[in-house]
mmCIF file of C-alpha atoms and ligand atoms in Angstrom:
data_model
loop_
_atom_site.group_PDB
_atom_site.id
_atom_site.type_symbol
_atom_site.label_atom_id
_atom_site.label_comp_id
_atom_site.label_asym_id
_atom_site.label_seq_id
_atom_site.Cartn_x
_atom_site.Cartn_y
_atom_site.Cartn_z
ATOM 1 C CA UNK A 123 -4.129 20.010 20.009
ATOM 2 C CA UNK A 124 -5.954 19.800 16.674
ATOM 3 C CA UNK A 125 -9.195 17.808 16.853
ATOM 4 C CA UNK A 126 -9.064 14.078 16.008
ATOM 5 C CA UNK A 127 -10.119 13.130 12.481
ATOM 6 C CA UNK A 128 -12.339 10.124 11.749
ATOM 7 C CA UNK A 129 -13.419 8.781 8.368
ATOM 8 C CA UNK A 130 -15.900 6.378 6.848
ATOM 9 C CA UNK A 131 -14.614 4.933 3.560
ATOM 10 C CA UNK A 132 -17.161 2.847 1.659
ATOM 11 C CA UNK A 133 -16.734 1.500 -1.879
ATOM 12 C CA UNK A 134 -19.646 2.270 -4.233
ATOM 13 C CA UNK A 135 -19.765 -1.234 -5.695
ATOM 14 C CA UNK A 136 -23.162 -2.138 -4.278
ATOM 15 C CA UNK A 137 -25.800 -0.937 -1.843
ATOM 16 C CA UNK A 138 -25.061 -0.153 1.800
ATOM 17 C CA UNK A 139 -26.373 -2.561 4.432
ATOM 18 C CA UNK A 140 -26.696 -2.659 8.215
ATOM 19 C CA UNK A 141 -22.982 -3.422 8.581
ATOM 20 C CA UNK A 142 -22.087 -0.154 6.834
ATOM 21 C CA UNK A 143 -24.678 1.661 8.936
ATOM 22 C CA UNK A 144 -23.021 0.388 12.103
ATOM 23 C CA UNK A 145 -19.563 1.452 10.942
ATOM 24 C CA UNK A 146 -20.723 4.894 9.823
ATOM 25 C CA UNK A 147 -22.791 5.511 12.970
ATOM 26 C CA UNK A 148 -19.961 4.372 15.232
ATOM 27 C CA UNK A 149 -17.529 6.721 13.474
ATOM 28 C CA UNK A 150 -20.075 9.500 13.857
ATOM 29 C CA UNK A 151 -20.564 8.809 17.549
ATOM 30 C CA UNK A 152 -16.859 8.520 18.357
ATOM 31 C CA UNK A 153 -16.070 11.685 16.407
ATOM 32 C CA UNK A 154 -18.753 13.614 18.256
ATOM 33 C CA UNK A 155 -17.668 12.272 21.664
ATOM 34 C CA UNK A 156 -14.077 13.292 20.918
ATOM 35 C CA UNK A 157 -15.037 16.701 19.516
ATOM 36 C CA UNK A 158 -13.467 15.512 16.264
ATOM 37 C CA UNK A 159 -14.087 15.838 12.531
ATOM 38 C CA UNK A 160 -15.833 13.240 10.393
ATOM 39 C CA UNK A 161 -14.808 12.717 6.778
ATOM 40 C CA UNK A 162 -16.308 10.626 4.011
ATOM 41 C CA UNK A 163 -14.072 8.955 1.459
ATOM 42 C CA UNK A 164 -15.434 7.236 -1.588
ATOM 43 C CA UNK A 165 -13.170 4.309 -2.432
ATOM 44 C CA UNK A 166 -13.898 3.990 -6.120
ATOM 45 C CA UNK A 167 -10.556 2.993 -7.657
ATOM 46 C CA UNK A 168 -12.113 -0.153 -9.100
ATOM 47 C CA UNK A 169 -13.679 1.384 -12.209
ATOM 48 C CA UNK A 170 -15.185 -1.956 -13.267
ATOM 49 C CA UNK A 171 -17.208 -2.536 -10.125
ATOM 50 C CA UNK A 172 -17.902 0.974 -8.814
ATOM 51 C CA UNK A 173 -20.832 2.920 -10.315
ATOM 52 C CA UNK A 174 -22.073 6.502 -9.911
ATOM 53 C CA UNK A 175 -25.584 5.231 -9.176
ATOM 54 C CA UNK A 176 -24.259 3.235 -6.214
ATOM 55 C CA UNK A 177 -22.443 6.333 -4.993
ATOM 56 C CA UNK A 178 -25.621 8.411 -5.243
ATOM 57 C CA UNK A 179 -27.610 5.748 -3.380
ATOM 58 C CA UNK A 180 -24.902 5.552 -0.724
ATOM 59 C CA UNK A 181 -24.965 9.321 -0.113
ATOM 60 C CA UNK A 182 -28.745 9.202 0.147
ATOM 61 C CA UNK A 183 -28.654 6.356 2.697
ATOM 62 C CA UNK A 184 -26.054 8.156 4.819
ATOM 63 C CA UNK A 185 -28.036 11.413 4.754
ATOM 64 C CA UNK A 186 -31.178 9.485 5.738
ATOM 65 C CA UNK A 187 -29.303 8.026 8.723
ATOM 66 C CA UNK A 188 -28.633 11.605 9.780
ATOM 67 C CA UNK A 189 -24.854 11.549 9.568
ATOM 68 C CA UNK A 190 -23.258 14.851 8.650
ATOM 69 C CA UNK A 191 -19.903 14.324 6.979
ATOM 70 C CA UNK A 192 -17.686 17.223 6.022
ATOM 71 C CA UNK A 193 -18.080 18.096 2.369
ATOM 72 C CA UNK A 194 -16.987 17.512 -0.288
ATOM 73 C CA UNK A 195 -16.088 13.844 0.131
ATOM 74 C CA UNK A 196 -12.734 12.693 -1.228
ATOM 75 C CA UNK A 197 -13.232 10.516 -4.283
ATOM 76 C CA UNK A 198 -10.228 8.249 -4.807
ATOM 77 C CA UNK A 199 -10.644 8.070 -8.580
ATOM 78 C CA UNK A 200 -9.833 11.808 -8.695
ATOM 79 C CA UNK A 201 -6.470 11.412 -6.956
ATOM 80 C CA UNK A 202 -4.540 8.863 -8.981
ATOM 81 C CA UNK A 203 -1.503 11.175 -9.104
ATOM 82 C CA UNK A 204 -1.147 10.930 -5.302
ATOM 83 C CA UNK A 205 -1.003 7.133 -5.470
ATOM 84 C CA UNK A 206 1.402 7.225 -8.410
ATOM 85 C CA UNK A 207 3.759 9.443 -6.383
ATOM 86 C CA UNK A 208 3.709 6.987 -3.468
ATOM 87 C CA UNK A 209 4.341 4.087 -5.826
ATOM 88 C CA UNK A 210 7.286 5.994 -7.234
ATOM 89 C CA UNK A 211 8.754 6.460 -3.761
ATOM 90 C CA UNK A 212 8.593 2.699 -3.128
ATOM 91 C CA UNK A 213 10.070 2.077 -6.549
ATOM 92 C CA UNK A 214 13.029 4.386 -5.888
ATOM 93 C CA UNK A 215 13.612 2.501 -2.619
ATOM 94 C CA UNK A 216 13.952 -0.691 -4.701
ATOM 95 C CA UNK A 217 10.910 -2.246 -3.064
ATOM 96 C CA UNK A 218 8.702 -2.998 -6.075
ATOM 97 C CA UNK A 219 8.769 -5.351 -9.033
ATOM 98 C CA UNK A 220 6.577 -5.979 -12.067
ATOM 99 C CA UNK A 221 4.590 -9.182 -11.528
ATOM 100 C CA UNK A 222 3.541 -10.775 -14.782
ATOM 101 C CA UNK A 223 1.545 -13.809 -13.660
ATOM 102 C CA UNK A 224 -2.167 -13.582 -14.393
ATOM 103 C CA UNK A 225 -4.777 -14.802 -11.913
ATOM 104 C CA UNK A 226 -5.121 -18.029 -13.903
ATOM 105 C CA UNK A 227 -1.348 -18.566 -13.942
ATOM 106 C CA UNK A 228 -1.142 -18.024 -10.180
ATOM 107 C CA UNK A 229 -3.981 -20.515 -9.652
ATOM 108 C CA UNK A 230 -2.266 -23.052 -11.938
ATOM 109 C CA UNK A 231 1.082 -22.689 -10.105
ATOM 110 C CA UNK A 232 -0.617 -23.164 -6.749
ATOM 111 C CA UNK A 233 -2.685 -26.133 -7.975
ATOM 112 C CA UNK A 234 0.403 -27.826 -9.443
ATOM 113 C CA UNK A 235 2.336 -27.460 -6.183
ATOM 114 C CA UNK A 236 -0.604 -28.705 -4.140
ATOM 115 C CA UNK A 237 -1.058 -31.686 -6.497
ATOM 116 C CA UNK A 238 2.488 -32.649 -5.533
ATOM 117 C CA UNK A 239 1.346 -32.661 -1.914
ATOM 118 C CA UNK A 240 2.835 -29.313 -0.869
ATOM 119 C CA UNK A 241 0.319 -26.995 0.835
ATOM 120 C CA UNK A 242 0.701 -23.494 -0.614
ATOM 121 C CA UNK A 243 0.996 -20.662 1.940
ATOM 122 C CA UNK A 244 -2.126 -18.475 2.206
ATOM 123 C CA UNK A 245 -2.586 -14.903 3.375
ATOM 124 C CA UNK A 246 -4.816 -14.019 6.372
ATOM 125 C CA UNK A 247 -7.812 -13.770 3.989
ATOM 126 C CA UNK A 248 -7.150 -17.291 2.689
ATOM 127 C CA UNK A 249 -5.797 -16.278 -0.735
ATOM 128 C CA UNK A 250 -2.614 -18.022 -1.931
ATOM 129 C CA UNK A 251 0.550 -15.913 -1.641
ATOM 130 C CA UNK A 252 2.009 -14.678 -4.922
ATOM 131 C CA UNK A 253 4.516 -17.236 -6.255
ATOM 132 C CA UNK A 254 7.107 -14.482 -6.696
ATOM 133 C CA UNK A 255 8.960 -16.206 -9.545
ATOM 134 C CA UNK A 256 9.334 -12.895 -11.362
ATOM 135 C CA UNK A 257 10.690 -11.212 -8.234
ATOM 136 C CA UNK A 258 14.120 -12.477 -9.291
ATOM 137 C CA UNK A 259 13.787 -11.416 -12.912
ATOM 138 C CA UNK A 260 16.610 -9.115 -14.035
ATOM 139 C CA UNK A 261 15.651 -5.476 -14.654
ATOM 140 C CA UNK A 262 16.513 -5.710 -18.356
ATOM 141 C CA UNK A 263 14.431 -8.833 -18.904
ATOM 142 C CA UNK A 264 11.467 -7.257 -17.105
ATOM 143 C CA UNK A 265 11.862 -4.079 -19.186
ATOM 144 C CA UNK A 266 12.000 -6.155 -22.357
ATOM 145 C CA UNK A 267 8.766 -7.952 -21.492
ATOM 146 C CA UNK A 268 7.040 -4.678 -20.718
ATOM 147 C CA UNK A 269 8.283 -3.177 -23.983
ATOM 148 C CA UNK A 270 6.860 -6.263 -25.699
ATOM 149 C CA UNK A 271 3.427 -5.402 -24.332
ATOM 150 C CA UNK A 272 3.274 -7.868 -21.416
ATOM 151 C CA UNK A 273 0.690 -6.913 -18.807
ATOM 152 C CA UNK A 274 1.823 -6.685 -15.212
ATOM 153 C CA UNK A 275 0.855 -5.662 -11.711
ATOM 154 C CA UNK A 276 3.314 -3.930 -9.397
ATOM 155 C CA UNK A 277 4.034 -5.840 -6.192
ATOM 156 C CA UNK A 278 5.921 -5.043 -3.003
ATOM 157 C CA UNK A 279 9.137 -6.884 -2.177
ATOM 158 C CA UNK A 280 7.820 -7.932 1.213
ATOM 159 C CA UNK A 281 10.936 -9.514 2.660
ATOM 160 C CA UNK A 282 13.138 -6.565 1.757
ATOM 161 C CA UNK A 283 10.510 -4.112 3.064
ATOM 162 C CA UNK A 284 10.170 -5.884 6.394
ATOM 163 C CA UNK A 285 13.969 -5.979 6.751
ATOM 164 C CA UNK A 286 14.095 -2.261 6.083
ATOM 165 C CA UNK A 287 11.600 -1.188 8.767
ATOM 166 C CA UNK A 288 12.021 -3.912 11.414
ATOM 167 C CA UNK A 289 9.356 -4.772 14.005
ATOM 168 C CA UNK A 290 6.024 -2.984 13.640
ATOM 169 C CA UNK A 291 2.943 -2.602 15.774
ATOM 170 C CA UNK A 292 -0.218 -0.540 15.868
ATOM 171 C CA UNK A 293 -2.345 1.066 18.527
ATOM 172 C CA UNK A 294 -5.640 -0.835 18.747
ATOM 173 C CA UNK A 295 -8.414 0.711 20.873
ATOM 174 C CA UNK A 296 -8.920 -1.243 24.077
ATOM 175 C CA UNK A 297 -5.829 -3.392 23.510
ATOM 176 C CA UNK A 298 -2.853 -1.081 23.226
ATOM 177 C CA UNK A 299 0.077 -2.072 21.020
ATOM 178 C CA UNK A 300 -0.618 -5.025 18.723
ATOM 179 C CA UNK A 301 2.210 -6.717 16.793
ATOM 180 C CA UNK A 302 1.911 -6.313 13.024
ATOM 181 C CA UNK A 303 2.887 -9.233 10.766
ATOM 182 C CA UNK A 304 2.885 -7.888 7.205
ATOM 183 C CA UNK A 305 4.998 -10.814 5.944
ATOM 184 C CA UNK A 306 1.922 -13.051 6.306
ATOM 185 C CA UNK A 307 0.544 -11.278 3.204
ATOM 186 C CA UNK A 308 3.504 -11.994 0.921
ATOM 187 C CA UNK A 309 4.281 -9.634 -1.963
ATOM 188 C CA UNK A 310 1.090 -7.565 -1.852
ATOM 189 C CA UNK A 311 -0.223 -5.744 -4.914
ATOM 190 C CA UNK A 312 0.501 -2.007 -5.068
ATOM 191 C CA UNK A 313 -0.927 -1.392 -8.529
ATOM 192 C CA UNK A 314 -3.094 -3.703 -10.580
ATOM 193 C CA UNK A 315 -2.957 -4.551 -14.258
ATOM 194 C CA UNK A 316 -6.145 -2.626 -14.866
ATOM 195 C CA UNK A 317 -5.709 0.244 -12.379
ATOM 196 C CA UNK A 318 -2.603 2.160 -11.340
ATOM 197 C CA UNK A 319 -3.105 1.633 -7.581
ATOM 198 C CA UNK A 320 -4.525 -0.826 -5.055
ATOM 199 C CA UNK A 321 -6.664 -0.764 -1.930
ATOM 200 C CA UNK A 322 -3.652 -0.966 0.411
ATOM 201 C CA UNK A 323 -1.711 1.815 -1.274
ATOM 202 C CA UNK A 324 -4.572 4.268 -1.690
ATOM 203 C CA UNK A 325 -5.997 3.789 1.813
ATOM 204 C CA UNK A 326 -2.621 4.542 3.390
ATOM 205 C CA UNK A 327 -1.937 7.568 1.188
ATOM 206 C CA UNK A 328 -5.417 8.997 1.747
ATOM 207 C CA UNK A 329 -5.489 8.490 5.507
ATOM 208 C CA UNK A 330 -2.259 10.505 5.650
ATOM 209 C CA UNK A 331 -3.302 13.201 3.159
ATOM 210 C CA UNK A 332 -6.640 13.663 4.930
ATOM 211 C CA UNK A 333 -4.935 13.867 8.339
ATOM 212 C CA UNK A 334 -6.923 10.903 9.668
ATOM 213 C CA UNK A 335 -5.996 10.195 13.288
ATOM 214 C CA UNK A 336 -8.556 7.467 14.039
ATOM 215 C CA UNK A 337 -9.400 4.609 11.690
ATOM 216 C CA UNK A 338 -12.614 2.909 12.808
ATOM 217 C CA UNK A 339 -13.563 0.005 10.529
ATOM 218 C CA UNK A 340 -14.714 -3.605 10.512
ATOM 219 C CA UNK A 341 -12.795 -6.492 12.072
ATOM 220 C CA UNK A 342 -12.507 -8.014 8.574
ATOM 221 C CA UNK A 343 -9.806 -5.410 7.826
ATOM 222 C CA UNK A 344 -7.832 -5.930 11.038
ATOM 223 C CA UNK A 345 -5.203 -8.253 9.530
ATOM 224 C CA UNK A 346 -4.666 -5.831 6.616
ATOM 225 C CA UNK A 347 -3.581 -3.182 9.139
ATOM 226 C CA UNK A 348 -0.175 -4.899 9.237
ATOM 227 C CA UNK A 349 0.315 -4.034 5.549
ATOM 228 C CA UNK A 350 -0.902 -0.494 6.151
ATOM 229 C CA UNK A 351 1.570 0.017 9.006
ATOM 230 C CA UNK A 352 4.383 -1.259 6.819
ATOM 231 C CA UNK A 353 3.495 1.092 3.953
ATOM 232 C CA UNK A 354 3.154 4.025 6.357
ATOM 233 C CA UNK A 355 6.675 3.423 7.665
ATOM 234 C CA UNK A 356 8.177 2.942 4.205
ATOM 235 C CA UNK A 357 6.512 6.132 2.948
ATOM 236 C CA UNK A 358 7.299 8.170 6.067
ATOM 237 C CA UNK A 359 3.605 8.682 6.900
ATOM 238 C CA UNK A 360 2.144 8.956 10.408
ATOM 239 C CA UNK A 361 0.307 5.961 11.877
ATOM 240 C CA UNK A 362 -3.280 6.616 12.957
ATOM 241 C CA UNK A 363 -4.937 4.877 15.905
ATOM 242 C CA UNK A 364 -7.110 1.914 14.935
ATOM 243 C CA UNK A 365 -10.366 0.457 16.197
ATOM 244 C CA UNK A 366 -11.628 -2.680 14.457
ATOM 245 C CA UNK A 367 -15.248 -3.187 15.357
ATOM 246 C CA UNK A 368 -17.436 -6.291 15.410
ATOM 247 C CA UNK A 369 -19.189 -7.231 12.196
ATOM 248 C CA UNK A 370 -22.954 -7.223 11.942
ATOM 249 C CA UNK A 371 -24.192 -10.660 10.891
ATOM 250 C CA UNK A 372 -27.507 -12.034 9.675
ATOM 251 C CA UNK A 373 -29.762 -14.331 11.701
ATOM 252 C CA UNK A 374 -27.626 -17.312 10.668
ATOM 253 C CA UNK A 375 -24.436 -15.566 11.848
ATOM 254 C CA UNK A 376 -23.160 -14.857 8.326
ATOM 255 C CA UNK A 377 -21.390 -11.649 7.345
ATOM 256 C CA UNK A 378 -23.772 -9.358 5.444
ATOM 257 C CA UNK A 379 -23.300 -8.876 1.731
ATOM 258 C CA UNK A 380 -24.085 -5.914 -0.499
ATOM 259 C CA UNK A 381 -26.499 -8.062 -2.515
ATOM 260 C CA UNK A 382 -28.496 -9.173 0.558
ATOM 261 C CA UNK A 383 -31.928 -7.613 0.151
ATOM 262 C CA UNK A 384 -33.363 -7.768 3.672
ATOM 263 C CA UNK A 385 -30.486 -5.952 5.368
ATOM 264 C CA UNK A 386 -30.002 -3.261 2.710
ATOM 265 C CA UNK A 387 -30.565 0.259 4.023
ATOM 266 C CA UNK A 388 -32.649 1.307 1.015
ATOM 267 C CA UNK A 389 -34.927 -1.734 1.489
ATOM 268 C CA UNK A 390 -35.292 -1.082 5.195
ATOM 269 C CA UNK A 391 -36.139 2.542 4.506
ATOM 270 C CA UNK A 392 -38.701 1.553 1.864
ATOM 271 C CA UNK A 393 -40.236 -0.854 4.365
ATOM 272 C CA UNK A 394 -40.788 2.021 6.802
ATOM 273 C CA UNK A 395 -37.900 1.352 9.203
ATOM 274 C CA UNK A 396 -36.652 4.579 10.853
ATOM 275 C CA UNK A 397 -33.025 5.651 11.445
ATOM 276 C CA UNK A 398 -33.640 5.258 15.188
ATOM 277 C CA UNK A 399 -34.677 1.653 14.596
ATOM 278 C CA UNK A 400 -31.548 1.074 12.505
ATOM 279 C CA UNK A 401 -29.444 2.288 15.448
ATOM 280 C CA UNK A 402 -31.212 -0.200 17.695
ATOM 281 C CA UNK A 403 -30.859 -3.015 15.150
ATOM 282 C CA UNK A 404 -27.075 -2.615 15.118
ATOM 283 C CA UNK A 405 -26.832 -2.305 18.892
ATOM 284 C CA UNK A 406 -26.185 1.422 19.176
ATOM 285 C CA UNK A 407 -28.401 3.275 21.628
ATOM 286 C CA UNK A 408 -30.197 6.167 19.972
ATOM 287 C CA UNK A 409 -28.539 9.456 20.872
HETATM 288 N N1 LIG B 646 -13.358 0.680 1.241
HETATM 289 C C1 LIG B 646 -13.251 -0.367 2.219
HETATM 290 C C2 LIG B 646 -14.551 -1.160 2.251
HETATM 291 O O1 LIG B 646 -15.559 -0.686 1.764
HETATM 292 C C3 LIG B 646 -12.973 0.151 3.614
HETATM 293 C C4 LIG B 646 -11.595 0.646 3.749
HETATM 294 C C5 LIG B 646 -11.173 1.082 5.132
HETATM 295 O O2 LIG B 646 -12.038 1.441 5.969
HETATM 296 O O3 LIG B 646 -9.988 1.123 5.375
HETATM 297 O O4 LIG B 646 -14.546 -2.266 2.749
#
């Protein structure tokens, strides 16, 4: 049996904090216990928010923690062709459509419906589902708008996709098979107006291309796993095992943020905190 493959996949859009440290250290520990490999993936598809200086700081923090990832890391911005190929596959299956509504237009549609007393359906993260008016647009009309310079995102035809694959589940550590409900997310984005892919699409493609067998990440991404399972089935990719871990919170019980100064790894390091103390702070015994 080939060894299991774990990965830590941060986005360089800010500084790492104790929550990232926990996730990275847990991946490291589980990989070592399983005699597995540990990969680092830099999720930098968002060219507006991701910066090389954040990436450099991130690598420094991880090295300081003493985690040895295989090198070189995979940088998503260097693999756009892989995501384009996956998008093409979904397109050929008839599962995508160009979505023309801007963020402001979506918000206005939702607000208008809610003003009439109709609650708008929300996804598991609380964002309103895409109205989907342009889902029914004829191919020639859509092509005409695109030729006319209209901006668009590419979205997944969720209902059709779910019908195609049927019931889905995933293997969650400590729980066994968990039912996946991708429909709760509506017509998710596969490629944005300003970038030719999306988080969901690239994470699924990369986990498969990197041979990841074990996805260990925060509980805030648990609901998104339903979308990932759906895309894996549609694209004919293997499903890894999943472990969604607890989130590290601040003293007031709030989720940590990348702009929080007192839980940032660089700040802690500058204040003289050691990697062993970081392990203790996140509830991992030093090993
Ligand atoms: N890049 C994502 C983040 O920083 C994590 C993606 C994943 O682990 O699947 O939140």
